[in-house]
Tab-separated table of C-alpha atoms in Angstrom:
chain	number	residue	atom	x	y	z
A	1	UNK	CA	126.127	0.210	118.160
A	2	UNK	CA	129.396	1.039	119.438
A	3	UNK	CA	132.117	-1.732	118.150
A	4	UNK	CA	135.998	-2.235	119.062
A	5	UNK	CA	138.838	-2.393	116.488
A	6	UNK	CA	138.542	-5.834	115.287
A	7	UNK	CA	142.160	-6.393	115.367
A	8	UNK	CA	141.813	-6.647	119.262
A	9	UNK	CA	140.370	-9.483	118.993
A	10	UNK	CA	141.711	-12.149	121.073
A	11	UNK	CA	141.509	-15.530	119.187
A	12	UNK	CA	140.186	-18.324	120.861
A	13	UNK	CA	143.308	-20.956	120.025
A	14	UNK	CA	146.385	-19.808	118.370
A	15	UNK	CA	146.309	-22.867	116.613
A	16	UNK	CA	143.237	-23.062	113.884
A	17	UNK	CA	143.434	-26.755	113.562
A	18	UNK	CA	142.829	-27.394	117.004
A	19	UNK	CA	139.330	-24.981	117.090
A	20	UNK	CA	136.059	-27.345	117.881
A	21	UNK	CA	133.103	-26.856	116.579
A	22	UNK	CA	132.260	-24.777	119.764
A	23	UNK	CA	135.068	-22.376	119.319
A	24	UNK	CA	134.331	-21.964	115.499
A	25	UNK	CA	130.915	-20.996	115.824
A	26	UNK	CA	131.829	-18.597	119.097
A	27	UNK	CA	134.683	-16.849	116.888
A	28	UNK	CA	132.373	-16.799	113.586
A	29	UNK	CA	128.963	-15.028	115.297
A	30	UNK	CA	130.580	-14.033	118.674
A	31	UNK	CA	127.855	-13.152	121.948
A	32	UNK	CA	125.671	-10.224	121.509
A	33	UNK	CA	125.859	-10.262	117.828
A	34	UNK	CA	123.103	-8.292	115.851
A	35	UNK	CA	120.591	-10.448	114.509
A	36	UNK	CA	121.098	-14.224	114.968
A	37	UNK	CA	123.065	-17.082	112.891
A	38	UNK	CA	121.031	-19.536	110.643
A	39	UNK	CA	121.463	-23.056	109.824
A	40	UNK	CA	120.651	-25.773	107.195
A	41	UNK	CA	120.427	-28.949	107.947
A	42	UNK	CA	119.693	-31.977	105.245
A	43	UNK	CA	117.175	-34.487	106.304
A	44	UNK	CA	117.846	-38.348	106.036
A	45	UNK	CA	114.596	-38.052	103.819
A	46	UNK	CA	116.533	-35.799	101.347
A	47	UNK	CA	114.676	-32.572	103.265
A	48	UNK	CA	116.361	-29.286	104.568
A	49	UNK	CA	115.381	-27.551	107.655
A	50	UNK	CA	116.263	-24.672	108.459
A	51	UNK	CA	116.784	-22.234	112.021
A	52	UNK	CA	117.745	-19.010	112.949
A	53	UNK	CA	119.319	-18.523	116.559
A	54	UNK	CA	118.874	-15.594	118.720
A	55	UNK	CA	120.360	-14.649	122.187
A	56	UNK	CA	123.273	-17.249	121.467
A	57	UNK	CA	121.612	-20.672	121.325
A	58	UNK	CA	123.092	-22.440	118.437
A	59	UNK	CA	125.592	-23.711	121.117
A	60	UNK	CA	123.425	-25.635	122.716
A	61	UNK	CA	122.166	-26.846	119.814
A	62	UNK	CA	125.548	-27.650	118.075
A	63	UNK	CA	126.348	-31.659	119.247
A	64	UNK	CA	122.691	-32.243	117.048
A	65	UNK	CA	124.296	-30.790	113.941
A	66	UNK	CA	127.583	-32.826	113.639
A	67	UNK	CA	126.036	-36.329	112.852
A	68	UNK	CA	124.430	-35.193	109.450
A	69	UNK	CA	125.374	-32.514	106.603
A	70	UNK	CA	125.310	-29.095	108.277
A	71	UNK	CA	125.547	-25.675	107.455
A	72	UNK	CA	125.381	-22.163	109.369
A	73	UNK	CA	125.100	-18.639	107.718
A	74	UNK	CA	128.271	-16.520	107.391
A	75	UNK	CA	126.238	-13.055	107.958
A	76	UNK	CA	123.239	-12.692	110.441
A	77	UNK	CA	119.237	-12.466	109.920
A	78	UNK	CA	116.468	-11.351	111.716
A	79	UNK	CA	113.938	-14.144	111.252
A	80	UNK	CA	114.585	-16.411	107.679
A	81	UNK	CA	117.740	-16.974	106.124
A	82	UNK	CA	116.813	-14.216	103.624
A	83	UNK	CA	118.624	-11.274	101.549
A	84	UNK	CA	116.272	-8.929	102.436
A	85	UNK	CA	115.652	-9.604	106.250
A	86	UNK	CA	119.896	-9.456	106.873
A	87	UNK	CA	120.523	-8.188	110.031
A	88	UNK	CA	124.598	-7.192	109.301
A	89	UNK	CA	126.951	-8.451	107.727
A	90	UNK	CA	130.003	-10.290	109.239
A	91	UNK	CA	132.555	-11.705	106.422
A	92	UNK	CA	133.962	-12.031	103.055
A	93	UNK	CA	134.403	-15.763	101.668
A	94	UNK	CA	135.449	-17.431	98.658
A	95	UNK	CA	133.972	-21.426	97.531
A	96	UNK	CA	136.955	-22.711	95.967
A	97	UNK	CA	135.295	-25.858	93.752
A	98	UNK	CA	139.012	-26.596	92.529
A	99	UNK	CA	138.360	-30.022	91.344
A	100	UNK	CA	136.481	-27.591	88.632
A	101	UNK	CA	139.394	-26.806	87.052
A	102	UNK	CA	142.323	-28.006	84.577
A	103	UNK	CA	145.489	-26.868	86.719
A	104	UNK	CA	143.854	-28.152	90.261
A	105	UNK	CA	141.944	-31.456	89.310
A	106	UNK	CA	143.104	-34.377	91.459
A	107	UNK	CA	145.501	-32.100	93.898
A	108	UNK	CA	145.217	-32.672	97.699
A	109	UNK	CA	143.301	-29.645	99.728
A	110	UNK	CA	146.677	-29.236	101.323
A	111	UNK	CA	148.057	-28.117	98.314
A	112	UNK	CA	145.541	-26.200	96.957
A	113	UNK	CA	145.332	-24.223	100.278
A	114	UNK	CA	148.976	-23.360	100.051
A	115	UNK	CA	149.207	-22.508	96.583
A	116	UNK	CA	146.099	-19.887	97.091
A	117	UNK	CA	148.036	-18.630	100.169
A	118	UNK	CA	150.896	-17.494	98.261
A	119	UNK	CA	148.488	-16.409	94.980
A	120	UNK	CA	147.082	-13.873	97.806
A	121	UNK	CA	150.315	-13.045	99.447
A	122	UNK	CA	151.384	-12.613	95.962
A	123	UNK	CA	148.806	-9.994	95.320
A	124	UNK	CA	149.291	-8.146	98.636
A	125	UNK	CA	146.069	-9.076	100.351
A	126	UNK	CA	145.607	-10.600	103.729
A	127	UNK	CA	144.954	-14.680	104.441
A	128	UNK	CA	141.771	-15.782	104.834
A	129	UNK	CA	140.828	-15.566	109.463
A	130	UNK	CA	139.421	-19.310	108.526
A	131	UNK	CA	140.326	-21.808	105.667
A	132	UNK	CA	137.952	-25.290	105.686
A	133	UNK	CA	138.422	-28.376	103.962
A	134	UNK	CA	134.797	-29.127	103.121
A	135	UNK	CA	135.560	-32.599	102.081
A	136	UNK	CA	135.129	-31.868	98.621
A	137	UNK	CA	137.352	-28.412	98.279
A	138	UNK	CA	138.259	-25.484	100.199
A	139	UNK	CA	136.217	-22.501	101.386
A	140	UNK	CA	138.083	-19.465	102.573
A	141	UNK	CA	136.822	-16.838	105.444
A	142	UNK	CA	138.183	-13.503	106.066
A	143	UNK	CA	135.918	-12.081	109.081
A	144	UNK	CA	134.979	-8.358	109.186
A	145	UNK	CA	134.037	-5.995	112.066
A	146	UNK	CA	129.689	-6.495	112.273
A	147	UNK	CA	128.521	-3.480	109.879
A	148	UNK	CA	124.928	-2.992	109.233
A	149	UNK	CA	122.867	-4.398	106.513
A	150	UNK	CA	122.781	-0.917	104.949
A	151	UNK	CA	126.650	-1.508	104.247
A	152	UNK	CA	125.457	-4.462	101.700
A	153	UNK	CA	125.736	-2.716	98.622
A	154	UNK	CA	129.459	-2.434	98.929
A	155	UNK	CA	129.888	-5.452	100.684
A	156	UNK	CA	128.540	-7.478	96.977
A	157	UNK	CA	130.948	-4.878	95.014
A	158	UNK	CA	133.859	-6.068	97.482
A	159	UNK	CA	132.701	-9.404	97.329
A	160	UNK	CA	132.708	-9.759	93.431
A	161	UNK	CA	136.056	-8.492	93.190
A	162	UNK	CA	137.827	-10.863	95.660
A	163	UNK	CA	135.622	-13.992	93.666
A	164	UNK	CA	137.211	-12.925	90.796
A	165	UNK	CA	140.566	-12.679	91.859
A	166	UNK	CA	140.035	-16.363	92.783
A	167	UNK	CA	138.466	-17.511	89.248
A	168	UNK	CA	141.994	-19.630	88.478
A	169	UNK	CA	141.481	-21.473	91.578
A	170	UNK	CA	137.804	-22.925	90.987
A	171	UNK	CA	136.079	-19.681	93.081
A	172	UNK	CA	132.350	-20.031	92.674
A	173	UNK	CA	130.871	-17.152	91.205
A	174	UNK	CA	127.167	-17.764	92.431
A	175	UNK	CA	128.560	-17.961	95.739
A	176	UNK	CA	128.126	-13.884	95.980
A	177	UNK	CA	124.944	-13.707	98.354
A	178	UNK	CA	124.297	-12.524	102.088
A	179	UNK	CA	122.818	-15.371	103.109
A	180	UNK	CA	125.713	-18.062	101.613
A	181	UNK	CA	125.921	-20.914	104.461
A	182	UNK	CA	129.037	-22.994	104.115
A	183	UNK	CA	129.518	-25.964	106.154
A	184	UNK	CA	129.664	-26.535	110.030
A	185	UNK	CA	133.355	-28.371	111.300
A	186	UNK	CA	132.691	-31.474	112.273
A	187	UNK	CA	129.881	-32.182	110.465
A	188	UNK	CA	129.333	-34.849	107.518
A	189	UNK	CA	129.808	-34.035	103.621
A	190	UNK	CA	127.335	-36.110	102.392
A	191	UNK	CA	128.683	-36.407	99.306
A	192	UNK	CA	132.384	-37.463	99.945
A	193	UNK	CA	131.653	-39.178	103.299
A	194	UNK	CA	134.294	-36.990	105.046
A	195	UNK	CA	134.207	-34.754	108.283
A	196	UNK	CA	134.903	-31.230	107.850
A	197	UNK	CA	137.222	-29.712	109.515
A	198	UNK	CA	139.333	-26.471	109.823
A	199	UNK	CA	142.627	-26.116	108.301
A	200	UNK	CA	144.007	-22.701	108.750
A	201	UNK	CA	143.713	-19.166	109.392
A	202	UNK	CA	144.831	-16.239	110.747
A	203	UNK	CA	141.669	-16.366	113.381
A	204	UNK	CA	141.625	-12.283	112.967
A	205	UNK	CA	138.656	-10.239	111.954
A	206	UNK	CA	139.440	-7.288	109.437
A	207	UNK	CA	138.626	-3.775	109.179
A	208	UNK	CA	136.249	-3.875	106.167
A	209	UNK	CA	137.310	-0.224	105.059
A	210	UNK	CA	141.229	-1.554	104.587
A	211	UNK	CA	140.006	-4.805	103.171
A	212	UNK	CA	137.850	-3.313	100.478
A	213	UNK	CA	140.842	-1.140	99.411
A	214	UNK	CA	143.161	-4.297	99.420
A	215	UNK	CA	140.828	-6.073	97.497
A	216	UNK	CA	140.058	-3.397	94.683
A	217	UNK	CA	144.227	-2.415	94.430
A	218	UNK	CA	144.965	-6.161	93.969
A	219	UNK	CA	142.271	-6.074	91.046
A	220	UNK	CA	143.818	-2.551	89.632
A	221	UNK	CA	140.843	-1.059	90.350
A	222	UNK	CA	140.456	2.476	92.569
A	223	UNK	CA	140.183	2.356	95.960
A	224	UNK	CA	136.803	3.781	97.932
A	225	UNK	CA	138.469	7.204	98.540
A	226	UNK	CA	139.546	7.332	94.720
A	227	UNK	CA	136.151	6.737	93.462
A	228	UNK	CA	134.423	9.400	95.700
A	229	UNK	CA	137.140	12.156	94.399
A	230	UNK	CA	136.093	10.576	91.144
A	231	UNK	CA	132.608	10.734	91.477
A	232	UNK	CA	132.970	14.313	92.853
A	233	UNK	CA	135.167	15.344	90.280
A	234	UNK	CA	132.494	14.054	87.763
A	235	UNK	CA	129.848	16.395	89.413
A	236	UNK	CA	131.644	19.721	89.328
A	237	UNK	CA	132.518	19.344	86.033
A	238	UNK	CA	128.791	18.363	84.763
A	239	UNK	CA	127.010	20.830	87.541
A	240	UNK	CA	122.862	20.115	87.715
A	241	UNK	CA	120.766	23.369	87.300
A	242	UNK	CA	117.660	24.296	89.292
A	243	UNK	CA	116.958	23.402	93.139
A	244	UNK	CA	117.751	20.338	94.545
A	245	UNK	CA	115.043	18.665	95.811
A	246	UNK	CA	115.555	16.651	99.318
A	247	UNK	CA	115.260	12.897	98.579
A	248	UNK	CA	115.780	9.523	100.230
A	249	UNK	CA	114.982	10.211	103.691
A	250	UNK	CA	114.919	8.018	106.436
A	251	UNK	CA	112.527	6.069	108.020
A	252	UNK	CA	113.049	8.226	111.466
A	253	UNK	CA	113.808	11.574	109.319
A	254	UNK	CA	110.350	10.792	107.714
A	255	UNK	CA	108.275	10.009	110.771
A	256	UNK	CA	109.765	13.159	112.209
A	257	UNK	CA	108.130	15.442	109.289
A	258	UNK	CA	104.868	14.022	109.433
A	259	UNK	CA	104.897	14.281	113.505
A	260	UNK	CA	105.680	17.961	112.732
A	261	UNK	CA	102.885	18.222	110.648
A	262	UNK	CA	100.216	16.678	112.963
A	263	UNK	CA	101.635	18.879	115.195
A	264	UNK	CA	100.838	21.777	112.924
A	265	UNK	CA	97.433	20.450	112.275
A	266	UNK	CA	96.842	20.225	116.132
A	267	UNK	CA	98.116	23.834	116.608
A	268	UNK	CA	95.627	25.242	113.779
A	269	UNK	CA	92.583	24.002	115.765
A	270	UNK	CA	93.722	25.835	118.684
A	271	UNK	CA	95.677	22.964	120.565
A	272	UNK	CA	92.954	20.294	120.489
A	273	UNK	CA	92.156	18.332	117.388
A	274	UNK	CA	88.661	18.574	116.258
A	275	UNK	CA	85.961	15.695	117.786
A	276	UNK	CA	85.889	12.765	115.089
A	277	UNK	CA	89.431	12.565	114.343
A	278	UNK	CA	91.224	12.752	117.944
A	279	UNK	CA	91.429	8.599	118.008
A	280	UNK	CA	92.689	8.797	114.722
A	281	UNK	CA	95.213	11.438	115.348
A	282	UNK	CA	96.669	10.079	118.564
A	283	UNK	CA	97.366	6.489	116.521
A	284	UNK	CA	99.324	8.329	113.845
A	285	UNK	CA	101.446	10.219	116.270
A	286	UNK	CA	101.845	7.292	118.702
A	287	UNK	CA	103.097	5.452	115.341
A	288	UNK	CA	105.701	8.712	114.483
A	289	UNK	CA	107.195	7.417	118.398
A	290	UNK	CA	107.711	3.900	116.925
A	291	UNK	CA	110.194	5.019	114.134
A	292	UNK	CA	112.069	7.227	115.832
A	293	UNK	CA	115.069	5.887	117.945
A	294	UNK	CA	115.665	7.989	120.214
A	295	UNK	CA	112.370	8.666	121.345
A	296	UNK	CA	112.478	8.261	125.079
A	297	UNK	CA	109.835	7.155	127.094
A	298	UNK	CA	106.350	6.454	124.389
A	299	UNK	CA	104.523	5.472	127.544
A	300	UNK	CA	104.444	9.255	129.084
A	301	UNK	CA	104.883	11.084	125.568
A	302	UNK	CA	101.725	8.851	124.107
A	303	UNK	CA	99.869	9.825	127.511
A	304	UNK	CA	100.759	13.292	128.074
A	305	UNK	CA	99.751	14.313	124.950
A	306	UNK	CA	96.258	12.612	124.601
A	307	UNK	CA	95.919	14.437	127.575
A	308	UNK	CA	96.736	17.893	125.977
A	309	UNK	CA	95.732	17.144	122.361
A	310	UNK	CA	93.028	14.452	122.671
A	311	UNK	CA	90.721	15.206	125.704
A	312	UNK	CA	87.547	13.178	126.245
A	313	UNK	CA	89.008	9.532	124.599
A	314	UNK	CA	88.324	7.347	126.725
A	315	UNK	CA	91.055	6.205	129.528
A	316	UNK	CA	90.685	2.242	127.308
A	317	UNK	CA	91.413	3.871	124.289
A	318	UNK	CA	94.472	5.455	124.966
A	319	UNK	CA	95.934	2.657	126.742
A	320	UNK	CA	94.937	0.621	123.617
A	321	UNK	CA	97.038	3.206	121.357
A	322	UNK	CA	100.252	2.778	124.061
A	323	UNK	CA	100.134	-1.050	124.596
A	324	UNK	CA	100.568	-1.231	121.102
A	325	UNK	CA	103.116	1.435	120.335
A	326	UNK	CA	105.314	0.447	122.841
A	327	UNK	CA	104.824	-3.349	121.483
A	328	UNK	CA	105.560	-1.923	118.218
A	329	UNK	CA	108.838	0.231	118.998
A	330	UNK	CA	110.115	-2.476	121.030
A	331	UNK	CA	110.754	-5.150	117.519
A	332	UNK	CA	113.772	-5.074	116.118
A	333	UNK	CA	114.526	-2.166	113.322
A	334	UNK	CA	114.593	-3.632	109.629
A	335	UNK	CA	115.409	-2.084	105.946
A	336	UNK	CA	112.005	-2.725	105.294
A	337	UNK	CA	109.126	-0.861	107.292
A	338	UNK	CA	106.910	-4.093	106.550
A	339	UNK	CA	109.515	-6.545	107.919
A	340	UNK	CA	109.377	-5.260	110.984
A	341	UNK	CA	106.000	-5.496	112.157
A	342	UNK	CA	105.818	-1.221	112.899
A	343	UNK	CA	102.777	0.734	111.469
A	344	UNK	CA	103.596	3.182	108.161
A	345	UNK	CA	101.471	5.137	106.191
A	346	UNK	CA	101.941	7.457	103.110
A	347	UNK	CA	101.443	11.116	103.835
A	348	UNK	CA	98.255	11.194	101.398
A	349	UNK	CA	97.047	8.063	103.276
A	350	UNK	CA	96.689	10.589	106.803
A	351	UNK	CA	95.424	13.383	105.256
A	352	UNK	CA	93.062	11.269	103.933
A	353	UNK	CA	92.138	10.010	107.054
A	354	UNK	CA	92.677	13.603	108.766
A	355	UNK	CA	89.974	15.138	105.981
A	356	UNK	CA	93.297	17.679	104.908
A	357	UNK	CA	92.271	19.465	102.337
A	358	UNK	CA	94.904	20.429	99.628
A	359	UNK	CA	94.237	24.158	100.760
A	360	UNK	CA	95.152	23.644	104.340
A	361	UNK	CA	98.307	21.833	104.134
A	362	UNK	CA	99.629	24.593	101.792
A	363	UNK	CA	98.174	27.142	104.340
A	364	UNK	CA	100.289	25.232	106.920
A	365	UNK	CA	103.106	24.347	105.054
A	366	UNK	CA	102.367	20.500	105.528
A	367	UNK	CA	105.375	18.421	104.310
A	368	UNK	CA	104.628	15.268	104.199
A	369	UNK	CA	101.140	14.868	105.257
A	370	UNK	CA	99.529	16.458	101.690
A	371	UNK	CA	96.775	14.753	99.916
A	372	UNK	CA	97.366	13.374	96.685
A	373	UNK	CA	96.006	16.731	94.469
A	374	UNK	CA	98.469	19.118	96.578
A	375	UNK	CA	101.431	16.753	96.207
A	376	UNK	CA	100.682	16.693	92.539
A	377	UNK	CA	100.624	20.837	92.472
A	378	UNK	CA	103.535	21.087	94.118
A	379	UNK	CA	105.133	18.659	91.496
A	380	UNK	CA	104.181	20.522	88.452
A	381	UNK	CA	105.179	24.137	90.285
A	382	UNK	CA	108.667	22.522	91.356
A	383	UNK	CA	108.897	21.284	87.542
A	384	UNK	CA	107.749	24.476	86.126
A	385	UNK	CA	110.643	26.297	88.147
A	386	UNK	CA	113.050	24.019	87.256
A	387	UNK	CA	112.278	24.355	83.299
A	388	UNK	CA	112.345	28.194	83.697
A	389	UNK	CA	115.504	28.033	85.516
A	390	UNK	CA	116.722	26.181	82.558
A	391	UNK	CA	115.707	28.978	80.328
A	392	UNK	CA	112.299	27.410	78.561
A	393	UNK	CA	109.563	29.058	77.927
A	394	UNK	CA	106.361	29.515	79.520
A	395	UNK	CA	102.835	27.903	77.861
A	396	UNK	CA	101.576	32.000	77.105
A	397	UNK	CA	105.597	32.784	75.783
A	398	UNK	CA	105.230	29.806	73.482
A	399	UNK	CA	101.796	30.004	72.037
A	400	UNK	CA	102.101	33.927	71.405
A	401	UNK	CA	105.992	32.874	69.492
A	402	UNK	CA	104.332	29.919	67.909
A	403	UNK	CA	100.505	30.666	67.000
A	404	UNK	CA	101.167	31.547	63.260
A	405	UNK	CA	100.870	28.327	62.560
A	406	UNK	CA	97.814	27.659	62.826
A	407	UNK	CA	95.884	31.633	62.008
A	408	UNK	CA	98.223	31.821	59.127
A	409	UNK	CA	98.775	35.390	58.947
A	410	UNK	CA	99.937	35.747	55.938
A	411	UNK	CA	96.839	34.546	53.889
A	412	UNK	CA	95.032	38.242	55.456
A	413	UNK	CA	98.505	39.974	54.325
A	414	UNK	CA	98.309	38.652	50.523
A	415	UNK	CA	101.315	37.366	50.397
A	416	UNK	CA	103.429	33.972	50.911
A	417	UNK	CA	104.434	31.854	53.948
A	418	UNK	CA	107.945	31.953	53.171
A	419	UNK	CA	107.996	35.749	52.894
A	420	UNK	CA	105.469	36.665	55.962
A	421	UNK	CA	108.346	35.341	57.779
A	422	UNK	CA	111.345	36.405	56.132
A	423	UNK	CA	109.591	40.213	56.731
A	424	UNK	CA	108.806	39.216	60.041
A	425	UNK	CA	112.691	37.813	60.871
A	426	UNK	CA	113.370	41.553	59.391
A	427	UNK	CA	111.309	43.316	61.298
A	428	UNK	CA	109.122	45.186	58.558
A	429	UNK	CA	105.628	43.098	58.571
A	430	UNK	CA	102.866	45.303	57.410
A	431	UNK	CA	99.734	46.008	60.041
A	432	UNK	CA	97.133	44.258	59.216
A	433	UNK	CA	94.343	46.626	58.158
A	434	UNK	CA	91.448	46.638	61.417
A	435	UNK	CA	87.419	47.615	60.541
C-alpha cells in the first residue's frame, strides 16, 4: 500500500478548537484507511457495546454517539477491537490522569496542557497533532503515517518510552495497548458530567521513523539506526558456527514451497497425479493461490491446471475447489492464518493426505511437504553436522575413546586403573596376550 509523506497532509481547520466531531474522526481514521475504526459505547444500563466500521461509516453513525459516554479506537481492526486482529496502526498517545499526582492535583486542564507543552518542547520532541480535555484530564495524540500491524512490536517499545517520559505528569502506564479507545469530542464524561472537547494540536501526522528516534534521544536512549549497528556489532564479534538454517518464513514464502513441491510430486507421476488423490491435490494447490498476493487470476490458474494435472474430476468438483478459493483469497490478509478465514495446513498434514512417503520426498527434494519421520531425519542429520562442525565427536569416535570404562582393561593386564592409563597417556600399554 503505497502512502504519501504524512507531512502533506492538509489539516482540516487550522484552528483545533474549532474541529467537530465530524472533522476529528475524518482527520483521526481518514477515507480508505486499512481496517476500520471501533467504538465503545456505555449503556444507560451500565452495558458497553461495541462496533467496528468499515468502508467509512462511523460518520453516519456519529450524531448517535454524542448524547452518552463514547469512545473510538486510536489504531484500526479487522473485525473486534482486539490486539491480535489489528489491522495497522495509526498513532502514539499519552492518558495524562494528572489529578493522580502531588504537583498537578486541583490545576485547570489549561494549565496542565501548557506546562506538558513546554516539558516536551523542553525535551526536543514534537506537540501532540491532537490534545483533549476528557473532562476529567488530558489525553495527548501525535498521529503517524498508517504502518502495518507487523510494525507493532516497535510501535509498544516507542510507546513505552514516550509514557514514561510523561510519568511526572500523571501518564497512565496501562494505557500501552493497540486497541486503547479514548474518548469521542462531543460526547459525555459520565463521570464529571462534562462534554469533551478538543483543545489543541498541531493537526499533523508524523513520520513514525523520526518520531521513534525523537522519542528514544529525549529518553537518552539509542536511536533505531544505533541499535542495529549495535546489534550487528554484537554479531561479528560473537560469530555462530555451522549452517544457518532458513527460518521464519512467510505465509506467501511458505505457500510458495509447498506449491513447488506438489508441483514436484505432480511431475514424478509423469504430469498427472495418480487416481485417488487428484481432488485432494487440486484443493491444496488451489489453497497455495489463496496465500499468495500476487497471484493473478485463481479462476484460470485453478482451471487450467485441473485440466493438465487433474483430468477426469468432474466439471462440479472443480468449480467447487474455485468458488471457494477465490472466496477465500478475496478476505482480508491477517497476522494470523486462522483469523482470516484462508485454508493452512502443516507440510506433514499433506503428505499425509498425499500418502508421501519419507523416501520420496527425499528422492524429490520435498521442502516443506515431508511427513513427520523425514522431517525428524533431517533434524537429527542437520544437528549432527552442526555438532561436527563444532568439533564433537561422533557416537563410534566416542565409544572406541571412552569404552574402558566399562571392559576394564586393566584387570586382563594385572595391573591398576590408575597406571593402565598413565601407560596408556604414555604410549607404552602392553598387548594383551590373544589364544
Amino acid at each position: 500500500m503505497q502512502h504519501t509523506d504524512p507531512r502533506e497532509f492538509a489539516p482540516l481547520n487550522p484552528i483545533p478548537q474549532a474541529l467537530t466531531p465530524e472533522d476529528y474522526i475524518s482527520l483521526l481514521h481518514p477515507k480508505g484507511s486499512l481496517g476500520g475504526p471501533a467504538t465503545l459505547t456505555m449503556l444507560p444500563d451500565g452495558r458497553a457495546k461495541s462496533w467496528t466500521y468499515y468502508k467509512d461509516t462511523l460518520l453516519d453513525q456519529l450524531p448517535t454517539f454524542l448524547d452518552a459516554p463514547s469512545f473510538v479506537s486510536l489504531n484500526r481492526f479487522w473485525g473486534k477491537r482486539k490486539n491480535n486482529s489489528l489491522a495497522a496502526v495509526n498513532a502514539l498517545f499519552v492518558d495524562l490522569d494528572y489529578r493522580n499526582t502531588i504537583a498537578w492535583r486541583g490545576k485547570t486542564p489549561d494549565k496542565v496542557q501548557a506546562a506538558y507543552s513546554a516539558h516536551l518542547a523542553a525535551r526536543g520532541l514534537p506537540q501532540p497533532s491532537i490534545i483533549l480535555h476528557t473532562g476529567r484530564g488530558v489525553a495527548a495524540i501525535w498521529l503517524i503515517q498508517e504502518l502495518p500491524w507487523t510494525i507493532k512490536k516497535r510501535w509498544r517499545a516507542a510507546l513505552k518510552a514516550l509514557i514514561e517520559l510523561s510519568l511526572s505528569f500523571g501518564a497512565d502506564p496501562l494505557c500501552n495497548d493497540e486497541s486503547r479507545v479514548f474518548r469521542i469530542p462531543g460526547s459525555i464524561n459520565e463521570k464529571s458530567g462534562k462534554r469533551v472537547g478538543i483543545a489543541g494540536g498541531t493537526l499533523q501526522r508524523y513520520l513514525f521513523e523520526e518520531l521513534e528516534d525523537q522519542i528514544y534521544q529525549s529518553s537518552g536512549r539509542p536511536t533505531r539506526a544505533e541499535y542495529l549497528a549495535r546489534k550487528e556489532a554484537r554479531k561479528k564479534r560473537s560469530p555462530k558456527t555451522g549452517a544457518a538454517m532458513p527460518r521464519g518464513l512467510t505465509q506467501a514464502q511458505r505457500f510458495r514451497q509447498i506449491m513447488e513441491d506438489l508441483e514436484a510430486f505432480r511431475s514424478f507421476f509423469g504430469g498427472m497425479v495418480p487416481v485417488g488423490h487428484r481432488n485432494t491435490w487440486l484443493h491444496f494447490y488451489a489453497t497455495c493461490l489463496t496465500h499468495i498476493p500476487d497471484a493473478g487470476d485463481i479462476e484460470a490458474q485453478i482451471t487450467n491446471m485441473a485440466a493438465i494435472a487433474t483430468p477426469g474430476l468432474k466439471t462440479i468438483d472443480v468449480q467447487a475447489t474455485v468458488r471457494q478459493a477465490v472466496d477465500k483469497a478475496s478476505r482480508p490478509t491477517s497476522h494470523c492464518v486462522w483469523k482470516d478465514g484462508r485454508y493452512s495446513y502443516k507440510g506433514s498434514t499433506i503428505a499425509e493426505k498425499l500418502d508421501i512417503s519419507p523416501q520420496v520426498a527425499r528422492d524429490l527434494g520435498l521442502r516443506q511437504v515431508v511427513p513427520v519421520e523425514e522431517r525428524r531425519h533431517r533434524k537429527a542429520v542437520a544437528e549432527r553436522s552442526r555438532r561436527a562442525a563444532q568439533g564433537a565427536a561422533t557416537r563410534d569416535e566416542y565409544l572406541a575413546e571412552n569404552s574402558a570404562s566399562w571392559t576394564k582393561p586393566w584387570l586382563a593386564l594385572g595391573i591398576g586403573r590408575t597406571k593402565y592409563y598413565e601407560l596408556k597417556k604414555a604410549g607404552t600399554l602392553p598387548e594383551l596376550a590373544t589364544a
